[in-house]
mmCIF file of N, CA and C in Angstrom:
data_model
loop_
_atom_site.group_PDB
_atom_site.id
_atom_site.type_symbol
_atom_site.label_atom_id
_atom_site.label_comp_id
_atom_site.label_asym_id
_atom_site.label_seq_id
_atom_site.Cartn_x
_atom_site.Cartn_y
_atom_site.Cartn_z
ATOM 1 N N MET A 887 11.676 1.029 -11.763
ATOM 2 C CA MET A 887 10.366 1.662 -11.603
ATOM 3 C C MET A 887 9.374 0.708 -10.965
ATOM 4 N N SER A 888 9.707 0.120 -9.847
ATOM 5 C CA SER A 888 8.719 -0.741 -9.198
ATOM 6 C C SER A 888 8.112 -0.018 -8.017
ATOM 7 N N HIS A 889 7.385 1.042 -8.310
ATOM 8 C CA HIS A 889 6.679 1.756 -7.250
ATOM 9 C C HIS A 889 5.285 1.169 -7.104
ATOM 10 N N ILE A 890 4.553 1.629 -6.093
ATOM 11 C CA ILE A 890 3.197 1.110 -5.872
ATOM 12 C C ILE A 890 2.221 1.859 -6.767
ATOM 13 N N THR A 891 2.285 1.577 -8.062
ATOM 14 C CA THR A 891 1.437 2.297 -9.012
ATOM 15 C C THR A 891 0.043 1.687 -9.071
ATOM 16 N N TRP A 892 -0.112 0.473 -8.560
ATOM 17 C CA TRP A 892 -1.411 -0.199 -8.631
ATOM 18 C C TRP A 892 -2.433 0.438 -7.713
ATOM 19 N N ILE A 893 -2.000 1.379 -6.890
ATOM 20 C CA ILE A 893 -2.965 2.056 -6.013
ATOM 21 C C ILE A 893 -2.947 3.549 -6.304
ATOM 22 N N ASN A 894 -2.141 3.959 -7.283
ATOM 23 C CA ASN A 894 -2.059 5.367 -7.668
ATOM 24 C C ASN A 894 -1.632 6.239 -6.499
ATOM 25 N N VAL A 895 -0.694 5.763 -5.707
ATOM 26 C CA VAL A 895 -0.209 6.537 -4.564
ATOM 27 C C VAL A 895 0.503 7.795 -5.060
ATOM 28 N N ASN A 896 1.123 7.688 -6.222
ATOM 29 C CA ASN A 896 1.862 8.831 -6.753
ATOM 30 C C ASN A 896 0.929 9.950 -7.190
ATOM 31 N N GLU A 897 -0.301 9.607 -7.566
ATOM 32 C CA GLU A 897 -1.221 10.610 -8.091
ATOM 33 C C GLU A 897 -2.096 11.208 -7.006
ATOM 34 N N LYS A 898 -2.297 10.473 -5.921
ATOM 35 C CA LYS A 898 -3.224 10.935 -4.884
ATOM 36 C C LYS A 898 -2.547 10.957 -3.519
ATOM 37 N N ARG A 899 -3.061 11.814 -2.659
ATOM 38 C CA ARG A 899 -2.607 11.818 -1.268
ATOM 39 C C ARG A 899 -3.265 10.646 -0.551
ATOM 40 N N VAL A 900 -2.486 9.926 0.226
ATOM 41 C CA VAL A 900 -3.032 8.771 0.933
ATOM 42 C C VAL A 900 -3.498 9.202 2.321
ATOM 43 N N THR A 901 -4.772 8.944 2.602
ATOM 44 C CA THR A 901 -5.314 9.313 3.905
ATOM 45 C C THR A 901 -4.916 8.283 4.948
ATOM 46 N N ASP A 902 -5.094 8.633 6.220
ATOM 47 C CA ASP A 902 -4.718 7.715 7.304
ATOM 48 C C ASP A 902 -5.514 6.419 7.210
ATOM 49 N N ASP A 903 -6.804 6.533 6.858
ATOM 50 C CA ASP A 903 -7.625 5.329 6.745
ATOM 51 C C ASP A 903 -7.097 4.430 5.635
ATOM 52 N N GLN A 904 -6.715 5.041 4.523
ATOM 53 C CA GLN A 904 -6.190 4.251 3.415
ATOM 54 C C GLN A 904 -4.869 3.601 3.802
ATOM 55 N N ILE A 905 -4.077 4.333 4.579
ATOM 56 C CA ILE A 905 -2.798 3.774 5.033
ATOM 57 C C ILE A 905 -3.048 2.564 5.926
ATOM 58 N N LYS A 906 -4.037 2.673 6.806
ATOM 59 C CA LYS A 906 -4.356 1.540 7.686
ATOM 60 C C LYS A 906 -4.808 0.346 6.852
ATOM 61 N N GLN A 907 -5.662 0.602 5.859
ATOM 62 C CA GLN A 907 -6.130 -0.488 5.005
ATOM 63 C C GLN A 907 -4.964 -1.081 4.228
ATOM 64 N N LEU A 908 -4.070 -0.196 3.771
ATOM 65 C CA LEU A 908 -2.891 -0.671 3.039
ATOM 66 C C LEU A 908 -2.041 -1.564 3.923
ATOM 67 N N GLU A 909 -1.829 -1.139 5.173
ATOM 68 C CA GLU A 909 -1.000 -1.932 6.082
ATOM 69 C C GLU A 909 -1.629 -3.299 6.315
ATOM 70 N N GLN A 910 -2.957 -3.327 6.503
ATOM 71 C CA GLN A 910 -3.627 -4.603 6.720
ATOM 72 C C GLN A 910 -3.530 -5.467 5.468
ATOM 73 N N TYR A 911 -3.696 -4.837 4.301
ATOM 74 C CA TYR A 911 -3.635 -5.582 3.045
ATOM 75 C C TYR A 911 -2.237 -6.155 2.830
ATOM 76 N N VAL A 912 -1.227 -5.342 3.123
ATOM 77 C CA VAL A 912 0.159 -5.795 2.941
ATOM 78 C C VAL A 912 0.487 -6.905 3.930
ATOM 79 N N ASN A 913 -0.091 -6.831 5.125
ATOM 80 C CA ASN A 913 0.158 -7.874 6.123
ATOM 81 C C ASN A 913 -0.369 -9.215 5.639
ATOM 82 N N TYR A 914 -1.388 -9.197 4.775
ATOM 83 C CA TYR A 914 -1.921 -10.439 4.226
ATOM 84 C C TYR A 914 -0.996 -10.997 3.153
ATOM 85 N N SER A 915 -0.151 -10.123 2.605
ATOM 86 C CA SER A 915 0.731 -10.549 1.526
ATOM 87 C C SER A 915 1.928 -11.311 2.084
ATOM 88 N N PRO A 916 2.286 -12.437 1.477
ATOM 89 C CA PRO A 916 3.439 -13.219 1.942
ATOM 90 C C PRO A 916 4.752 -12.472 1.715
ATOM 91 N N LEU A 917 4.729 -11.472 0.830
ATOM 92 C CA LEU A 917 5.954 -10.736 0.535
ATOM 93 C C LEU A 917 6.303 -9.771 1.655
ATOM 94 N N SER A 918 5.306 -9.424 2.491
ATOM 95 C CA SER A 918 5.562 -8.437 3.541
ATOM 96 C C SER A 918 6.451 -9.027 4.635
ATOM 97 N N LYS A 919 6.277 -10.314 4.916
ATOM 98 C CA LYS A 919 7.076 -10.964 5.956
ATOM 99 C C LYS A 919 8.382 -11.454 5.366
ATOM 100 N N ALA A 920 9.318 -10.540 5.183
ATOM 101 C CA ALA A 920 10.586 -10.933 4.567
ATOM 102 C C ALA A 920 11.692 -10.883 5.609
#
C-alpha cells in the first residue's frame, strides 16, 4: 500500500495544474531520478 496518499490523489481528481506542480515537485526529489 505505498500509494501517493500524502496528496489524497485517491480521494480527489487531479487537475492539469496540479499534475504540473506534482511533476515539478517530483523532479526536485532525488528519488525521481532512478
